[in-house]
mmCIF file of C-alpha atoms in Angstrom:
data_model
loop_
_atom_site.group_PDB
_atom_site.id
_atom_site.type_symbol
_atom_site.label_atom_id
_atom_site.label_comp_id
_atom_site.label_asym_id
_atom_site.label_seq_id
_atom_site.Cartn_x
_atom_site.Cartn_y
_atom_site.Cartn_z
ATOM 1 C CA MET A 1 42.624 110.220 170.790
ATOM 2 C CA ALA A 2 42.319 106.574 169.753
ATOM 3 C CA VAL A 3 43.766 103.854 171.956
ATOM 4 C CA THR A 4 46.834 102.012 170.715
ATOM 5 C CA ALA A 5 48.803 98.897 171.628
ATOM 6 C CA GLY A 6 50.284 99.266 175.095
ATOM 7 C CA ASP A 7 47.350 101.332 176.396
ATOM 8 C CA ARG A 8 45.000 100.059 179.064
ATOM 9 C CA ALA A 9 41.866 98.687 177.409
ATOM 10 C CA PRO A 10 38.898 100.995 178.047
ATOM 11 C CA ALA A 11 36.455 99.404 180.489
ATOM 12 C CA PHE A 12 32.941 98.673 179.277
ATOM 13 C CA THR A 13 29.697 97.041 180.266
ATOM 14 C CA ALA A 14 27.209 96.110 177.553
ATOM 15 C CA PRO A 15 24.125 93.986 177.025
ATOM 16 C CA GLY A 16 24.748 90.868 174.976
ATOM 17 C CA THR A 17 23.299 87.600 173.816
ATOM 18 C CA LEU A 18 24.741 84.114 173.480
ATOM 19 C CA ASN A 19 22.680 81.154 172.293
ATOM 20 C CA GLY A 20 19.443 83.034 172.953
ATOM 21 C CA GLU A 21 20.414 83.955 176.517
ATOM 22 C CA ARG A 22 20.658 87.654 177.300
ATOM 23 C CA GLY A 23 23.087 89.006 179.839
ATOM 24 C CA THR A 24 25.409 91.843 180.693
ATOM 25 C CA TYR A 25 29.079 91.609 179.792
ATOM 26 C CA ALA A 26 31.903 93.696 181.224
ATOM 27 C CA LEU A 27 35.578 93.636 180.304
ATOM 28 C CA GLN A 28 36.426 93.180 183.989
ATOM 29 C CA ASP A 29 34.503 89.874 183.962
ATOM 30 C CA PHE A 30 37.353 88.413 181.905
ATOM 31 C CA ALA A 31 40.289 89.738 183.946
ATOM 32 C CA GLY A 32 43.098 87.214 183.995
ATOM 33 C CA GLN A 33 42.452 85.867 180.507
ATOM 34 C CA PRO A 34 43.031 87.223 177.003
ATOM 35 C CA VAL A 35 40.050 88.828 175.306
ATOM 36 C CA VAL A 36 39.533 89.358 171.566
ATOM 37 C CA LEU A 37 37.255 92.334 170.889
ATOM 38 C CA VAL A 38 35.699 92.176 167.430
ATOM 39 C CA PHE A 39 33.918 95.303 166.176
ATOM 40 C CA TYR A 40 31.838 94.576 163.080
ATOM 41 C CA PRO A 41 29.649 96.970 161.072
ATOM 42 C CA GLY A 42 26.376 95.076 160.953
ATOM 43 C CA ASP A 43 24.290 91.972 161.486
ATOM 44 C CA ASN A 44 23.272 89.972 158.422
ATOM 45 C CA THR A 45 25.794 91.603 156.098
ATOM 46 C CA PRO A 46 27.944 89.406 153.838
ATOM 47 C CA VAL A 47 31.456 90.111 155.160
ATOM 48 C CA CYS A 48 30.380 90.291 158.815
ATOM 49 C CA THR A 49 28.557 86.983 158.465
ATOM 50 C CA ARG A 50 31.641 85.308 156.957
ATOM 51 C CA GLN A 51 33.850 86.832 159.658
ATOM 52 C CA LEU A 52 31.791 85.715 162.652
ATOM 53 C CA ASN A 53 31.182 82.262 161.167
ATOM 54 C CA ALA A 54 34.937 81.851 160.552
ATOM 55 C CA TYR A 55 35.726 82.688 164.188
ATOM 56 C CA THR A 56 32.965 80.341 165.355
ATOM 57 C CA ASP A 57 34.297 77.518 163.144
ATOM 58 C CA ASP A 58 37.739 78.073 164.680
ATOM 59 C CA ILE A 59 36.597 78.760 168.260
ATOM 60 C CA ASP A 60 38.608 75.845 169.663
ATOM 61 C CA GLN A 61 41.847 77.587 168.648
ATOM 62 C CA PHE A 62 40.868 80.545 170.822
ATOM 63 C CA LEU A 63 39.594 78.396 173.683
ATOM 64 C CA GLU A 64 42.855 76.404 173.778
ATOM 65 C CA LEU A 65 44.590 79.680 174.698
ATOM 66 C CA GLY A 66 41.905 80.617 177.226
ATOM 67 C CA ALA A 67 40.779 83.524 175.042
ATOM 68 C CA GLN A 68 37.272 84.952 175.106
ATOM 69 C CA ILE A 69 35.854 86.574 171.969
ATOM 70 C CA LEU A 70 33.341 89.398 172.362
ATOM 71 C CA ALA A 71 31.751 90.801 169.188
ATOM 72 C CA PHE A 72 30.227 94.294 169.064
ATOM 73 C CA SER A 73 28.023 96.094 166.593
ATOM 74 C CA PRO A 74 25.595 99.002 166.916
ATOM 75 C CA GLU A 75 22.471 96.837 166.477
ATOM 76 C CA ASP A 76 20.223 95.950 169.401
ATOM 77 C CA LEU A 77 19.808 92.544 171.045
ATOM 78 C CA ASP A 78 16.747 91.641 168.972
ATOM 79 C CA SER A 79 18.801 92.095 165.804
ATOM 80 C CA HIS A 80 21.707 90.110 167.274
ATOM 81 C CA GLU A 81 19.442 87.233 168.297
ATOM 82 C CA GLY A 82 17.832 87.050 164.854
ATOM 83 C CA PHE A 83 21.244 87.146 163.193
ATOM 84 C CA ALA A 84 22.660 84.431 165.447
ATOM 85 C CA GLU A 85 19.584 82.241 165.041
ATOM 86 C CA HIS A 86 19.687 82.579 161.251
ATOM 87 C CA GLN A 87 23.369 81.495 161.281
ATOM 88 C CA GLY A 88 22.876 78.567 163.659
ATOM 89 C CA GLY A 89 24.532 80.394 166.568
ATOM 90 C CA PHE A 90 27.977 81.809 167.198
ATOM 91 C CA GLY A 91 30.670 80.603 169.586
ATOM 92 C CA PHE A 92 30.775 83.881 171.525
ATOM 93 C CA PRO A 93 28.394 86.624 172.644
ATOM 94 C CA LEU A 94 27.191 89.438 170.405
ATOM 95 C CA LEU A 95 27.137 92.725 172.334
ATOM 96 C CA ALA A 96 24.907 95.709 171.577
ATOM 97 C CA ASP A 97 26.652 99.080 171.392
ATOM 98 C CA VAL A 98 23.559 100.989 170.261
ATOM 99 C CA ASP A 99 24.792 104.393 171.489
ATOM 100 C CA LYS A 100 28.277 103.653 170.072
ATOM 101 C CA GLU A 101 29.955 104.633 173.346
ATOM 102 C CA ILE A 102 32.209 101.570 173.330
ATOM 103 C CA ALA A 103 33.107 102.206 169.694
ATOM 104 C CA ARG A 104 34.050 105.790 170.574
ATOM 105 C CA ALA A 105 36.191 104.604 173.494
ATOM 106 C CA TYR A 106 38.131 102.286 171.173
ATOM 107 C CA GLY A 107 38.236 104.695 168.211
ATOM 108 C CA VAL A 108 36.474 102.426 165.732
ATOM 109 C CA LEU A 109 34.003 104.865 164.189
ATOM 110 C CA GLY A 110 34.644 106.003 160.649
ATOM 111 C CA PRO A 111 34.373 109.601 159.427
ATOM 112 C CA VAL A 112 30.568 109.559 159.170
ATOM 113 C CA GLY A 113 29.977 107.663 162.410
ATOM 114 C CA PHE A 114 29.706 104.116 161.076
ATOM 115 C CA TYR A 115 31.467 101.174 162.684
ATOM 116 C CA ARG A 116 34.698 100.112 161.015
ATOM 117 C CA ARG A 117 35.786 96.463 161.060
ATOM 118 C CA CYS A 118 38.315 96.428 163.908
ATOM 119 C CA VAL A 119 39.885 93.882 166.246
ATOM 120 C CA PHE A 120 41.705 94.332 169.543
ATOM 121 C CA VAL A 121 43.452 91.758 171.713
ATOM 122 C CA VAL A 122 43.545 92.518 175.429
ATOM 123 C CA ASP A 123 46.075 90.649 177.554
ATOM 124 C CA PRO A 124 45.139 89.068 180.909
ATOM 125 C CA ALA A 125 46.237 92.253 182.736
ATOM 126 C CA GLY A 126 43.887 94.464 180.679
ATOM 127 C CA VAL A 127 46.480 95.957 178.318
ATOM 128 C CA LEU A 128 45.862 96.248 174.569
ATOM 129 C CA ARG A 129 48.461 94.129 172.800
ATOM 130 C CA TYR A 130 47.032 94.039 169.264
ATOM 131 C CA VAL A 131 45.110 96.783 167.491
ATOM 132 C CA HIS A 132 43.750 96.569 163.967
ATOM 133 C CA ARG A 133 41.464 99.244 162.584
ATOM 134 C CA GLY A 134 39.965 98.455 159.214
ATOM 135 C CA PHE A 135 38.891 100.794 156.471
ATOM 136 C CA ALA A 136 36.072 100.680 153.946
ATOM 137 C CA GLY A 137 36.422 97.566 151.807
ATOM 138 C CA SER A 138 39.037 95.921 154.007
ATOM 139 C CA GLN A 139 38.877 92.215 154.755
ATOM 140 C CA PHE A 140 38.581 90.788 158.233
ATOM 141 C CA ARG A 141 41.563 89.490 160.182
ATOM 142 C CA THR A 142 42.045 85.741 159.879
ATOM 143 C CA THR A 143 41.864 83.312 162.771
ATOM 144 C CA ASP A 144 45.577 82.514 162.317
ATOM 145 C CA GLU A 145 46.497 86.181 162.707
ATOM 146 C CA LEU A 146 44.317 86.611 165.798
ATOM 147 C CA VAL A 147 45.511 83.393 167.446
ATOM 148 C CA ALA A 148 49.102 84.562 166.910
ATOM 149 C CA ALA A 149 48.163 87.926 168.461
ATOM 150 C CA VAL A 150 46.669 86.148 171.492
ATOM 151 C CA ARG A 151 49.869 84.086 171.871
ATOM 152 C CA ASP A 152 51.927 87.280 171.692
ATOM 153 C CA ALA A 153 49.646 88.943 174.260
ATOM 154 C CA LEU A 154 50.107 86.012 176.632
ATOM 155 C CA ALA A 155 53.885 86.179 176.214
ATOM 156 C CA LEU A 156 53.921 89.936 176.959
ATOM 157 C CA ALA A 157 51.518 89.849 179.906
ATOM 158 C CA PRO A 158 53.067 90.507 183.305
#
């Protein structure tokens, strides 16, 4: 059963890269602040590239609210680093979900096992407050929509 708004966000730990530095990222590392989880189908694809660049261009809007963005795809860290380097870097880490376990936990896999473009906002207490699951051909959620979702999550947090 897929998680929905109001559910506790499934815990995860995943390898990631930010500005060429590799590390391990866990949801619990960001307890006490809102987290935007971006699931994107693939590195170096047109829509994903536009999406991650848009969020990077607008990163200050997220940072002003204390929000951390974490972006997941099923590619490995080598792919993520090449993608980020080719784009001049992103304002948040790219996490590798090679075995798709995190995607399964959040219910973002499509019918044939591919990542769907999805976004979740987790409030500071670890509760999902915004859930958007995309479908084939859907556009990504805009910064304005996600910033509003973070504001709502902050207002609802205990």
